[in-house]
Coordinates of C-alpha atoms (C1' of nucleotides) in Angstrom, one line a residue:
Chain H
M1 CA 23.3 17.1 7.8
V2 CA 21.1 14.2 6.8
V3 CA 20.2 14.2 3.1
T4 CA 17.8 11.6 1.7
R5 CA 16.4 11.3 -1.7
F6 CA 13.6 9.6 -3.6
A7 CA 14.5 8.7 -7.2
P8 CA 11.6 7.3 -9.2
S9 CA 11.7 6.3 -12.8
P10 CA 8.9 8.0 -14.6
T11 CA 7.6 5.0 -16.4
G12 CA 4.0 5.1 -15.0
Y13 CA 2.0 6.2 -12.1
L14 CA 3.5 6.4 -8.6
H15 CA 2.4 3.2 -6.9
I16 CA 2.0 2.5 -3.3
G17 CA 5.4 0.8 -3.0
G18 CA 7.2 3.7 -4.5
A19 CA 5.2 6.0 -2.3
R20 CA 6.3 4.1 0.8
T21 CA 9.9 4.5 -0.2
A22 CA 9.3 8.2 -0.7
I23 CA 7.6 8.5 2.7
F24 CA 10.4 6.8 4.6
N25 CA 13.0 9.0 3.0
W26 CA 10.9 12.1 3.6
L27 CA 10.3 11.2 7.2
W28 CA 13.9 10.6 8.0
A29 CA 15.0 13.9 6.4
R30 CA 12.3 15.8 8.3
H31 CA 12.9 13.9 11.5
K32 CA 16.6 14.8 11.4
G33 CA 16.0 18.4 10.2
G34 CA 17.8 17.5 7.0
K35 CA 17.1 17.6 3.3
F36 CA 14.9 15.6 1.0
I37 CA 15.8 15.5 -2.6
L38 CA 13.7 14.4 -5.5
R39 CA 15.6 13.1 -8.6
I40 CA 14.1 11.6 -11.7
E41 CA 15.8 8.5 -13.1
D42 CA 14.9 8.7 -16.7
T43 CA 17.9 7.1 -18.2
D44 CA 15.7 4.5 -19.9
A45 CA 14.6 6.7 -22.8
K46 CA 12.3 3.9 -24.1
R47 CA 10.1 3.8 -21.1
S48 CA 10.2 7.3 -19.5
T49 CA 7.6 9.8 -20.3
E50 CA 7.1 13.4 -19.3
A51 CA 3.4 12.9 -18.5
A52 CA 4.4 10.1 -16.1
M53 CA 6.9 12.5 -14.4
T54 CA 4.2 15.2 -13.9
Q55 CA 1.9 12.6 -12.5
V56 CA 4.5 11.4 -10.0
L57 CA 5.2 14.9 -8.9
S58 CA 1.6 15.7 -8.2
D59 CA 1.1 12.4 -6.4
L60 CA 3.9 13.2 -4.1
Q61 CA 2.5 16.6 -3.5
W62 CA -0.9 15.2 -2.8
L63 CA 0.6 13.1 -0.1
G64 CA 2.3 16.2 1.4
L65 CA 5.8 15.1 0.6
Q66 CA 7.4 18.3 -0.4
W67 CA 11.0 18.1 -1.6
D68 CA 13.8 20.6 -0.9
E69 CA 15.6 20.1 -4.1
G70 CA 14.4 18.7 -7.4
P71 CA 12.3 19.3 -10.4
Q72 CA 10.2 22.5 -10.5
I73 CA 12.1 24.1 -7.6
G74 CA 15.7 23.3 -8.6
G75 CA 18.6 23.4 -6.1
P76 CA 22.4 23.7 -5.9
N77 CA 23.0 20.2 -7.2
G78 CA 21.0 20.0 -10.3
P79 CA 19.9 19.2 -12.9
Y80 CA 17.6 16.7 -11.2
L81 CA 16.7 14.7 -14.3
Q82 CA 19.3 12.1 -15.1
S83 CA 18.7 12.5 -18.8
Q84 CA 20.2 16.0 -18.4
R85 CA 23.3 14.8 -16.6
K86 CA 25.0 12.7 -19.3
D87 CA 28.1 14.9 -19.4
I88 CA 28.7 14.4 -15.7
Y89 CA 28.4 10.6 -16.0
D90 CA 30.7 10.6 -19.1
K91 CA 33.4 12.3 -17.2
Y92 CA 33.4 9.8 -14.4
I93 CA 33.2 6.8 -16.8
D94 CA 36.3 8.1 -18.7
Q95 CA 38.0 8.5 -15.4
L96 CA 37.3 4.9 -14.4
I97 CA 38.6 3.7 -17.8
E98 CA 41.8 5.7 -17.3
L99 CA 42.2 4.3 -13.8
G100 CA 41.9 0.8 -15.3
R101 CA 38.8 0.1 -13.3
A102 CA 36.5 -0.2 -16.2
Y103 CA 36.9 -1.3 -19.8
Y104 CA 35.2 -1.1 -23.2
C105 CA 33.2 -4.1 -24.6
F106 CA 31.8 -4.7 -28.1
D107 CA 29.5 -7.6 -27.5
T108 CA 26.1 -7.7 -29.1
P109 CA 23.1 -8.5 -26.8
E110 CA 23.0 -11.8 -28.7
D111 CA 26.6 -12.6 -27.7
I112 CA 25.8 -12.0 -24.1
Q113 CA 22.7 -14.1 -24.3
K114 CA 24.7 -17.0 -25.6
M115 CA 27.3 -16.8 -22.8
R116 CA 24.5 -16.6 -20.3
E117 CA 22.8 -19.7 -21.7
A118 CA 26.1 -21.6 -21.8
A119 CA 26.6 -20.7 -18.1
A120 CA 23.1 -21.8 -17.2
A121 CA 23.6 -25.1 -19.1
K122 CA 26.6 -25.8 -16.9
K123 CA 24.6 -24.7 -13.8
Q124 CA 27.0 -21.9 -13.2
N125 CA 26.6 -18.4 -12.3
F126 CA 27.2 -16.1 -15.3
L127 CA 30.4 -14.1 -14.9
Y128 CA 31.4 -11.9 -17.8
P129 CA 34.8 -13.1 -19.1
R130 CA 37.1 -10.2 -18.4
P131 CA 39.6 -9.8 -21.3
E132 CA 43.3 -10.1 -20.6
K133 CA 44.0 -6.9 -22.3
F134 CA 41.5 -4.1 -22.3
P135 CA 40.5 -2.4 -25.6
S136 CA 41.9 1.1 -26.1
K137 CA 40.0 4.2 -26.7
Q138 CA 41.1 3.9 -30.3
D139 CA 39.7 0.4 -30.5
A140 CA 36.4 1.7 -29.2
E141 CA 36.2 4.4 -31.8
N142 CA 37.0 1.9 -34.5
A143 CA 34.4 -0.5 -33.2
A144 CA 31.8 2.3 -33.2
D145 CA 32.7 3.2 -36.8
Q146 CA 32.1 -0.4 -37.8
G147 CA 28.7 -0.1 -36.2
K148 CA 29.4 -2.4 -33.3
P149 CA 27.7 -1.6 -30.0
V150 CA 30.2 -0.1 -27.5
T151 CA 29.5 -0.5 -23.8
V152 CA 31.7 0.1 -20.8
R153 CA 32.0 -2.5 -18.0
M154 CA 33.1 -2.0 -14.4
I155 CA 35.6 -4.3 -12.9
M156 CA 34.5 -6.1 -9.8
P157 CA 37.2 -6.6 -7.2
D158 CA 38.2 -10.2 -6.5
K159 CA 37.2 -10.1 -2.9
P160 CA 34.0 -10.5 -0.9
A161 CA 31.8 -7.5 -0.9
V162 CA 30.4 -6.4 2.4
V163 CA 27.3 -4.3 2.8
E164 CA 26.6 -2.7 6.2
D165 CA 22.9 -2.2 6.3
L166 CA 20.8 -0.5 9.0
V167 CA 18.0 -3.0 8.6
R168 CA 19.7 -6.2 7.5
G169 CA 23.0 -5.9 9.4
T170 CA 26.2 -7.1 7.7
V171 CA 25.6 -8.8 4.4
T172 CA 28.4 -10.5 2.6
F173 CA 28.6 -11.4 -1.1
A174 CA 31.1 -13.9 -2.5
P175 CA 33.2 -12.6 -5.4
D176 CA 32.1 -15.4 -7.7
Q177 CA 28.6 -14.0 -7.5
L178 CA 29.6 -10.6 -8.7
S179 CA 30.2 -10.1 -12.4
D180 CA 31.8 -7.2 -14.2
F181 CA 28.8 -5.1 -15.1
I182 CA 27.8 -2.5 -17.7
I183 CA 28.0 1.1 -16.5
K184 CA 27.5 2.7 -19.9
K185 CA 25.0 1.4 -22.4
S186 CA 25.5 1.3 -26.1
D187 CA 23.2 4.3 -26.5
G188 CA 25.6 6.3 -24.5
M189 CA 23.5 6.5 -21.4
P190 CA 24.8 5.3 -18.0
T191 CA 23.0 2.3 -16.4
Y192 CA 21.1 2.8 -13.2
N193 CA 23.8 1.3 -11.0
F194 CA 26.2 3.8 -12.2
A195 CA 24.1 6.9 -12.4
V196 CA 22.8 6.5 -8.8
V197 CA 26.2 6.3 -7.4
I198 CA 27.4 9.5 -9.1
D199 CA 24.2 11.4 -8.4
D200 CA 24.0 10.4 -4.7
A201 CA 27.6 11.4 -4.2
L202 CA 27.3 14.7 -6.0
M203 CA 24.0 15.5 -4.3
K204 CA 25.7 14.6 -1.0
V205 CA 23.1 12.0 0.0
T206 CA 23.9 10.6 3.4
H207 CA 21.2 7.9 3.8
I208 CA 19.8 5.6 1.1
I209 CA 16.5 4.2 2.1
R210 CA 15.1 1.9 -0.6
G211 CA 13.4 -1.5 -1.2
Q212 CA 15.1 -4.7 -0.4
E213 CA 15.2 -5.5 -4.1
H214 CA 18.1 -3.1 -4.3
L215 CA 20.2 -5.0 -1.7
M216 CA 21.9 -7.0 -4.5
N217 CA 22.8 -3.8 -6.3
T218 CA 24.7 -2.4 -3.4
P219 CA 28.0 -4.3 -3.8
Y220 CA 28.1 -3.1 -7.4
Q221 CA 27.5 0.5 -6.4
Q222 CA 30.0 0.3 -3.6
A223 CA 32.6 -0.9 -6.1
I224 CA 32.1 2.3 -8.1
Q225 CA 32.3 4.4 -4.9
D226 CA 35.5 2.7 -3.9
A227 CA 37.1 3.1 -7.3
L228 CA 36.2 6.8 -7.4
E229 CA 37.0 7.3 -3.7
L230 CA 33.5 8.6 -3.1
P231 CA 32.1 8.4 0.4
R232 CA 29.8 5.5 1.2
P233 CA 26.3 6.6 2.3
T234 CA 24.4 4.7 5.0
Y235 CA 22.1 2.0 3.6
A236 CA 18.7 0.9 4.8
H237 CA 17.0 -1.7 2.7
M238 CA 13.4 -1.9 3.7
S239 CA 11.1 -4.8 3.6
V240 CA 8.9 -5.1 0.5
T241 CA 5.2 -4.6 0.5
V242 CA 3.4 -7.6 -1.0
S243 CA 0.0 -8.0 -2.3
D244 CA -2.7 -10.2 -0.9
S245 CA -2.7 -12.1 -4.1
G246 CA 1.0 -13.0 -3.4
G247 CA 4.1 -11.5 -4.7
K248 CA 5.0 -7.8 -4.7
L249 CA 2.4 -5.2 -5.4
S250 CA 2.1 -4.9 -9.1
K251 CA 0.5 -2.5 -11.5
R252 CA -0.8 -5.5 -13.3
E253 CA -3.2 -6.3 -10.6
R254 CA -5.9 -3.8 -11.8
P255 CA -6.0 -5.0 -15.4
E256 CA -6.0 -8.6 -14.2
T257 CA -8.8 -8.1 -11.8
L258 CA -10.8 -6.4 -14.6
R259 CA -10.0 -9.2 -17.0
K260 CA -11.2 -11.8 -14.6
A261 CA -14.4 -9.8 -13.9
I262 CA -15.2 -9.6 -17.6
K263 CA -14.6 -13.3 -18.1
S264 CA -16.8 -14.3 -15.2
K265 CA -19.7 -12.0 -15.9
Q266 CA -22.2 -13.5 -18.4
D267 CA -24.4 -10.5 -19.0
I268 CA -21.8 -8.2 -20.6
D269 CA -22.3 -6.8 -24.0
P270 CA -18.7 -6.7 -25.4
E271 CA -19.6 -4.3 -28.1
A272 CA -21.0 -1.7 -25.7
L273 CA -18.1 -2.3 -23.3
A274 CA -15.6 -1.7 -26.0
E275 CA -17.3 1.4 -27.1
S276 CA -17.6 2.9 -23.7
A277 CA -13.9 2.6 -23.2
G278 CA -13.1 3.8 -26.7
L279 CA -11.7 0.5 -27.9
T280 CA -12.5 -1.5 -30.9
K281 CA -14.0 -5.0 -30.4
Q282 CA -10.7 -6.5 -31.5
Q283 CA -8.7 -4.5 -29.0
L284 CA -11.1 -5.6 -26.2
D285 CA -10.7 -9.2 -27.3
D286 CA -7.0 -8.9 -27.3
F287 CA -7.1 -7.5 -23.8
I288 CA -9.4 -10.3 -22.5
A289 CA -7.1 -12.9 -24.1
G290 CA -4.2 -11.3 -22.3
K291 CA -2.5 -10.2 -25.5
S292 CA -2.6 -6.5 -24.9
M293 CA -2.7 -3.9 -22.1
P294 CA -4.7 -0.8 -22.5
D295 CA -3.9 2.4 -20.7
M296 CA -5.1 3.0 -17.2
P297 CA -8.0 5.4 -18.0
V298 CA -9.3 2.8 -20.4
I299 CA -9.1 0.2 -17.7
D300 CA -10.9 2.5 -15.3
A301 CA -13.6 3.3 -17.7
M302 CA -14.4 -0.4 -18.3
A303 CA -14.4 -1.2 -14.6
E304 CA -16.9 1.6 -14.0
K305 CA -19.0 0.4 -16.9
I306 CA -19.4 -3.1 -15.5
G307 CA -19.4 -2.0 -11.9
V308 CA -16.3 -3.8 -10.5
H309 CA -14.1 -2.3 -7.9
L310 CA -10.4 -2.6 -8.9
P311 CA -7.8 -2.9 -6.1
E312 CA -6.1 0.4 -5.5
I313 CA -2.4 0.2 -6.4
N314 CA -1.3 3.7 -7.6
V315 CA -1.5 6.7 -5.4
V316 CA -4.1 8.2 -7.7
D317 CA -6.3 5.1 -7.3
F318 CA -6.6 5.8 -3.6
F319 CA -7.4 9.5 -4.3
R320 CA -10.1 8.5 -6.7
S321 CA -11.5 6.0 -4.2
G322 CA -12.0 8.9 -1.8
Y323 CA -9.1 8.3 0.6
L324 CA -7.4 11.1 2.5
P325 CA -3.7 11.7 1.9
E326 CA -3.3 11.9 5.6
A327 CA -4.6 8.4 6.1
L328 CA -2.6 6.9 3.2
L329 CA 0.5 8.6 4.6
N330 CA -0.1 7.3 8.1
F331 CA -1.0 3.8 7.1
T332 CA 1.9 3.4 4.6
A333 CA 4.4 4.8 7.1
I334 CA 3.3 2.2 9.6
L335 CA 3.8 -0.6 7.2
G336 CA 7.2 -2.0 8.1
W337 CA 7.8 0.5 10.9
T338 CA 6.3 0.9 14.4
P339 CA 7.0 3.9 16.6
A340 CA 8.4 3.2 20.0
H341 CA 5.3 4.6 21.6
G342 CA 3.1 2.1 19.8
K343 CA 0.4 4.5 18.8
E344 CA -0.7 3.8 15.3
I345 CA -2.8 6.7 14.3
M346 CA -0.6 9.7 13.7
Q347 CA -0.7 12.9 11.8
A348 CA 2.2 14.1 9.8
E349 CA 4.0 16.0 12.6
Q350 CA 3.7 13.0 14.9
L351 CA 5.0 10.7 12.2
V352 CA 8.0 13.0 11.7
E353 CA 8.6 13.3 15.4
S354 CA 8.6 9.6 16.2
F355 CA 10.1 8.2 13.0
D356 CA 13.2 6.1 13.6
L357 CA 15.2 4.2 10.9
A358 CA 16.4 1.8 13.6
R359 CA 12.9 0.5 14.1
L360 CA 12.2 -0.8 10.6
T361 CA 10.8 -4.3 10.3
K362 CA 12.8 -6.9 8.4
S363 CA 10.0 -9.1 7.1
N364 CA 7.8 -8.3 4.2
S365 CA 4.3 -7.0 4.8
L366 CA 1.0 -7.2 3.2
F367 CA -1.0 -4.2 2.2
D368 CA -4.2 -4.6 4.0
R369 CA -6.8 -2.3 2.5
K370 CA -9.3 -3.0 5.2
K371 CA -7.0 -1.6 7.8
L372 CA -6.4 1.4 5.5
L373 CA -10.1 2.0 5.5
A374 CA -10.1 2.0 9.3
F375 CA -7.3 4.5 9.3
N376 CA -9.1 6.6 6.8
T377 CA -12.2 6.7 9.0
E378 CA -10.1 7.9 11.8
H379 CA -8.5 10.6 9.8
M380 CA -11.8 11.8 8.4
R381 CA -12.5 12.8 12.0
L382 CA -9.0 14.1 12.8
V383 CA -8.6 16.4 9.8
L384 CA -9.5 20.0 10.3
P385 CA -12.9 20.9 8.7
E386 CA -11.4 23.4 6.3
K387 CA -8.8 20.8 5.2
L388 CA -11.5 18.2 4.7
L389 CA -13.5 20.6 2.6
E390 CA -10.5 21.2 0.4
H391 CA -10.0 17.4 0.0
M392 CA -13.6 17.0 -0.8
K393 CA -13.6 19.6 -3.5
K394 CA -10.6 18.2 -5.2
Y395 CA -12.1 14.7 -5.0
L396 CA -15.5 15.8 -6.4
E397 CA -13.8 17.6 -9.3
A398 CA -11.6 14.6 -10.1
I399 CA -14.5 12.1 -10.3
D400 CA -16.7 14.6 -12.0
S401 CA -19.5 14.4 -9.4
P402 CA -22.8 16.2 -9.5
V403 CA -22.2 17.1 -5.9
A404 CA -19.5 19.5 -7.1
Q405 CA -22.3 21.9 -7.8
A406 CA -22.6 22.6 -4.1
D407 CA -21.0 25.8 -2.8
D408 CA -18.5 25.8 0.0
E409 CA -21.1 26.5 2.7
L410 CA -23.4 23.6 1.6
L411 CA -20.4 21.3 1.1
A412 CA -19.1 22.0 4.6
H413 CA -22.5 21.3 5.9
L414 CA -22.7 18.0 4.1
L415 CA -19.4 17.0 5.5
E416 CA -20.5 17.9 9.0
I417 CA -23.7 16.0 8.9
N418 CA -21.9 12.9 7.6
A419 CA -19.4 12.8 10.4
G420 CA -18.3 9.2 10.8
A421 CA -18.2 8.4 7.2
R422 CA -15.3 6.2 6.1
T423 CA -14.3 7.9 2.9
L424 CA -15.1 10.9 0.8
A425 CA -16.7 8.5 -1.7
D426 CA -19.2 7.4 0.9
I427 CA -20.3 11.0 1.5
E428 CA -20.4 11.7 -2.2
L429 CA -22.6 8.7 -2.8
K430 CA -24.9 9.6 0.0
C431 CA -25.4 13.2 -1.1
R432 CA -25.9 12.7 -4.8
F433 CA -29.7 12.6 -4.4
L434 CA -29.6 16.3 -3.6
F435 CA -28.3 17.1 -7.1
C436 CA -30.5 14.8 -9.1
E437 CA -33.6 15.8 -11.0
N438 CA -36.7 14.5 -9.3
E439 CA -37.7 12.5 -12.4
K440 CA -34.3 10.8 -12.7
I441 CA -34.1 9.1 -9.3
Q442 CA -32.9 5.5 -9.8
Y443 CA -34.9 3.2 -7.6
D444 CA -33.1 0.3 -6.1
P445 CA -35.5 -2.6 -6.6
K446 CA -34.5 -4.3 -3.4
A447 CA -35.1 -1.1 -1.4
V448 CA -38.5 -0.6 -3.0
K449 CA -39.6 -4.1 -2.3
K450 CA -38.4 -4.2 1.2
V451 CA -39.4 -0.7 2.4
L452 CA -42.4 0.1 0.2
L453 CA -44.2 -3.0 -1.0
K454 CA -43.7 -5.6 1.7
K455 CA -46.4 -6.4 4.2
D456 CA -49.4 -5.1 2.2
A457 CA -47.5 -2.0 1.1
Q458 CA -47.4 -0.5 4.5
G459 CA -44.5 1.7 3.4
L460 CA -46.4 3.1 0.6
K461 CA -49.4 3.8 2.7
M462 CA -47.2 5.6 5.2
L463 CA -45.9 7.7 2.4
H464 CA -49.3 9.0 1.7
I465 CA -49.7 10.1 5.3
V466 CA -46.3 11.6 5.5
R467 CA -46.9 13.5 2.4
Q468 CA -50.0 15.1 3.8
K469 CA -48.3 16.1 7.1
L470 CA -45.3 17.5 5.2
A471 CA -47.5 19.6 3.0
D472 CA -49.3 21.0 6.1
L473 CA -46.1 21.7 8.0
A474 CA -45.7 25.5 8.5
K475 CA -42.0 25.6 8.3
L476 CA -39.3 23.0 7.4
E477 CA -37.0 23.0 10.3
E478 CA -35.2 20.1 11.7
S479 CA -37.0 20.4 15.0
T480 CA -40.4 20.6 13.6
L481 CA -39.7 17.8 11.2
E482 CA -38.5 15.6 14.0
H483 CA -41.5 16.4 16.1
M484 CA -43.8 15.7 13.2
L485 CA -42.2 12.4 12.2
R486 CA -41.8 11.1 15.7
G487 CA -45.3 12.0 16.4
L488 CA -46.4 10.1 13.4
A489 CA -44.5 7.0 14.5
E490 CA -46.1 7.2 17.9
D491 CA -49.6 7.6 16.5
Y492 CA -49.2 4.5 14.5
Q493 CA -47.4 2.6 17.2
V494 CA -44.4 1.9 15.1
G495 CA -40.7 2.7 15.2
L496 CA -39.3 5.8 13.5
G497 CA -37.8 3.6 10.9
K498 CA -41.2 2.6 9.6
V499 CA -41.8 6.3 8.9
A500 CA -38.3 7.4 7.8
Q501 CA -37.4 4.6 5.5
P502 CA -40.2 5.0 3.0
L503 CA -39.4 8.6 2.9
R504 CA -35.8 7.9 2.4
V505 CA -36.6 5.6 -0.5
A506 CA -38.8 8.2 -2.1
M507 CA -36.2 10.9 -1.8
T508 CA -33.1 8.9 -2.8
G509 CA -34.2 5.7 -4.4
T510 CA -32.2 3.8 -1.8
T511 CA -32.2 3.0 1.9
V512 CA -29.2 5.1 2.6
S513 CA -29.0 8.9 3.1
P514 CA -27.7 11.4 5.6
P515 CA -29.9 11.8 8.7
I516 CA -33.5 12.1 7.6
F517 CA -34.5 15.4 9.1
E518 CA -31.5 17.1 7.5
S519 CA -32.1 15.4 4.3
I520 CA -35.6 16.7 4.0
K521 CA -34.6 20.2 4.9
L522 CA -31.8 20.2 2.3
L523 CA -34.0 18.7 -0.4
G524 CA -36.7 21.3 0.3
R525 CA -40.4 20.9 0.6
E526 CA -41.2 21.2 -3.1
N527 CA -38.7 18.5 -4.2
T528 CA -39.5 16.2 -1.4
L529 CA -43.2 16.3 -2.1
A530 CA -42.6 15.9 -5.8
R531 CA -40.5 12.8 -5.2
I532 CA -43.1 11.3 -2.9
D533 CA -45.7 11.8 -5.6
I534 CA -43.5 10.3 -8.2
T535 CA -42.8 7.3 -6.0
I536 CA -46.4 6.8 -5.1
E537 CA -47.5 6.9 -8.7
K538 CA -44.8 4.7 -9.8
F539 CA -45.2 1.9 -7.3
T540 CA -48.9 1.8 -6.5
K541 CA -49.7 -0.6 -9.2
A542 CA -46.7 -2.7 -8.4
A543 CA -48.0 -2.9 -4.8
S544 CA -51.4 -4.3 -5.9
D545 CA -49.6 -6.8 -8.1
E546 CA -47.4 -7.8 -5.2
N547 CA -50.3 -8.6 -2.9
Chain J
rG1 C1' 19.2 -23.6 -10.7
rG2 C1' 22.6 -20.0 -8.1
rC3 C1' 22.9 -16.0 -4.5
rC4 C1' 20.6 -13.0 -0.7
rC5 C1' 16.8 -11.8 2.8
rC6 C1' 12.8 -13.1 6.1
rA7 C1' 9.7 -16.3 9.6
rU8 C1' 4.9 -14.2 16.6
rC9 C1' -2.9 -14.2 16.1
rG10 C1' -6.4 -14.3 9.3
rU11 C1' -3.5 -9.3 8.6
rC12 C1' 0.0 -5.2 10.5
rU13 C1' 2.9 -5.7 14.6
rA14 C1' 5.2 -5.3 20.3
rG15 C1' 8.6 -8.4 22.6
rU16 C1' 14.3 -10.8 19.8
rC17 C1' 20.2 -7.2 19.8
rA18 C1' 21.3 -7.0 26.5
rG19 C1' 17.3 -15.2 27.8
rG20 C1' 13.4 -15.1 33.4
rU21 C1' 8.6 -9.6 34.7
rC22 C1' 5.2 -13.3 28.1
rC23 C1' 0.5 -19.9 29.8
rA24 C1' 2.9 -13.5 24.7
rG25 C1' 0.6 -7.1 24.5
rG26 C1' -1.8 -3.7 20.8
rA27 C1' -4.3 -2.4 16.1
rC28 C1' -7.3 -4.1 11.9
rA29 C1' -10.5 -7.9 10.4
rC30 C1' -13.9 -11.5 12.2
rC31 C1' -17.8 -13.3 15.8
rG32 C1' -21.4 -12.0 19.8
rG33 C1' -24.1 -8.1 22.4
rG34 C1' -25.5 -2.8 23.1
rU35 C1' -26.9 2.1 21.1
rU36 C1' -29.8 3.7 16.8
rU37 C1' -34.4 7.0 11.7
rU38 C1' -30.8 4.2 7.1
rC39 C1' -25.5 3.6 6.1
rA40 C1' -21.5 4.7 8.8
rA41 C1' -19.8 5.9 13.5
rC42 C1' -19.8 4.7 18.7
rC43 C1' -19.7 1.3 23.4
rC44 C1' -19.0 -3.6 25.7
rG45 C1' -17.3 -8.7 25.3
rG46 C1' -15.1 -12.9 22.6
rC47 C1' -12.0 -15.9 19.2
rA48 C1' -7.0 -16.1 17.7
rA49 C1' 0.0 -16.7 17.2
rC50 C1' 5.8 -17.7 19.0
rA51 C1' 6.4 -22.7 11.4
rG52 C1' 8.7 -27.8 12.6
rG53 C1' 12.9 -30.5 14.7
rG54 C1' 17.3 -30.6 17.3
rG55 C1' 20.7 -28.3 20.7
rU56 C1' 22.8 -24.4 24.6
rU57 C1' 20.8 -23.1 29.5
rC58 C1' 18.4 -23.8 36.1
rG59 C1' 15.3 -21.2 32.4
rA60 C1' 14.2 -19.7 25.1
rA61 C1' 9.4 -16.3 21.3
rU62 C1' 14.3 -14.4 22.5
rC63 C1' 21.0 -17.6 21.4
rC64 C1' 23.1 -21.8 17.8
rC65 C1' 22.2 -25.6 13.9
rC66 C1' 19.0 -28.2 10.4
rU67 C1' 14.3 -28.7 7.9
rU68 C1' 10.2 -26.4 5.9
rG69 C1' 7.8 -22.2 4.1
rG70 C1' 7.6 -17.1 2.0
rG71 C1' 10.0 -13.1 -0.6
rG72 C1' 13.8 -10.7 -3.5
rC73 C1' 17.7 -10.6 -7.1
rU74 C1' 19.9 -13.1 -11.0
rA75 C1' 19.4 -7.1 -17.8
rC76 C1' 22.9 -2.6 -22.5
rC77 C1' 15.1 -1.8 -16.6
rA78 C1' 15.2 1.2 -12.7

RNA sequence: GGCCCCAUCGUCUAGUCAGGUCCAGGACACCGGGUUUUCAACCCGGCAACAGGGGUUCGAAUCCCCUUGGGGCUACCA
């Protein structure tokens, strides 16, 4: 049976690169009818947090990547948090020492640093000087008593290491490139390279699909497998997803974009900005100077305050920008993989069905958010209405939108009349006007000028006429509204736009809304008339000034 | 610096392993046009690539070498 795993370290949000790794592993397991395991690599106590782990789990679930074994659901090979598996690792480390394949070391980080620098000065690769005679267990205990750091190093065999990789082919590493490496840290925890090997073996993982950045780790991991006579899984090192700003996608991109935006905008009140994000002025200054890095919610708050769009990096970022998980799943899966049939738009079942590890791309790829948008537009159409409603409700709640007041029936209707929208955010934005108090409409100056005031305030005049007709209309139905407005346009020998746009601005403050007849009906006669009156009153004087 | 990986339109890619069917196909973006009550969607059309140089071969995007470019790794992080 095929067994794959995704093994994130819970040091932050799940970002799109990690998600891609998870997706490929999940796809392969599902394609083969195998098992997908989730394991949390939290051996770095300094950086791992429980909150981050919870976030990662919910991000995976949002994407629809359900695991068969792992946190929350357990399984026969647990525990699934590495921090809870220390005894297991210790057993194997002791075994390696007994076998003479690993040995104790007592160097301080400073000692190592010096050796490294010396090697660099001689332009040599750093190889840890393996001692002639290995320290005994007694030596290790004595050293510990004296307060020396005790670590354990794995011996690297003195022969070329060969990695057979599904994506890269056969890759060979010369022995003088491979140094004895630490498998047990002085805090007693295993290093990543050690823990993965043990866990993958114990959890019977058959296929390791991970980023190319792990290719160099493989010879080390294979050395442990060989020494312990563990089976070698099949490796597939995928290409890396890079950012359009160059280099691999990084969490730093968001704060950096924000920093640049703050610097480039003149009209920002630093005091107000700091306050809106709950920072002191000093903290804000430090951030701008690049000296400190606030938490993500703080970054988000500031971005919203000054109105800049930060590039989405984390899975939650995409959620909060109104993307569908189906679209993100599809698009991410297609980054570095193309199905044999060549069709790009696929839903989960089709992805699973056509996924093939042998068709992974070798070269790195750039995450193109524009193409994601196109995929999202497509999936907005593809997703079942009930599913879309579910996504919308979740989204509205997450961004704390006034549109969340709508009941299911209304919301479903709003979704329907906005077919063709690119994101949930687009729909939310377009429908906000329905949930706004009449007096609190924000008028976009450009819209007002263009639609109402220009050409001798024709728009405003039309509004008077429309108001009268609307008030006289017996019943607000789409058909009667359409008849009325089209008739009006005909009477005055103008296009429908000349009638509809002023109305739209009066109702929404902008030139954008759902289809106009629907919009009027939804807003209702009373509110529509009220907004027309407010608009007329507000801009009549402006119109006379203008002309 | 050392080691490793990669190289087709602006971007993601098909084609490369089994050389001819490829003056290179698709998608996104972009540009032009159409439809239209706004935005979006939709329809039609267009632009656009085998990084460079050597080989091998009757024939190379495909095989080999070099150059250049990009990326990754070089931790008591994962």
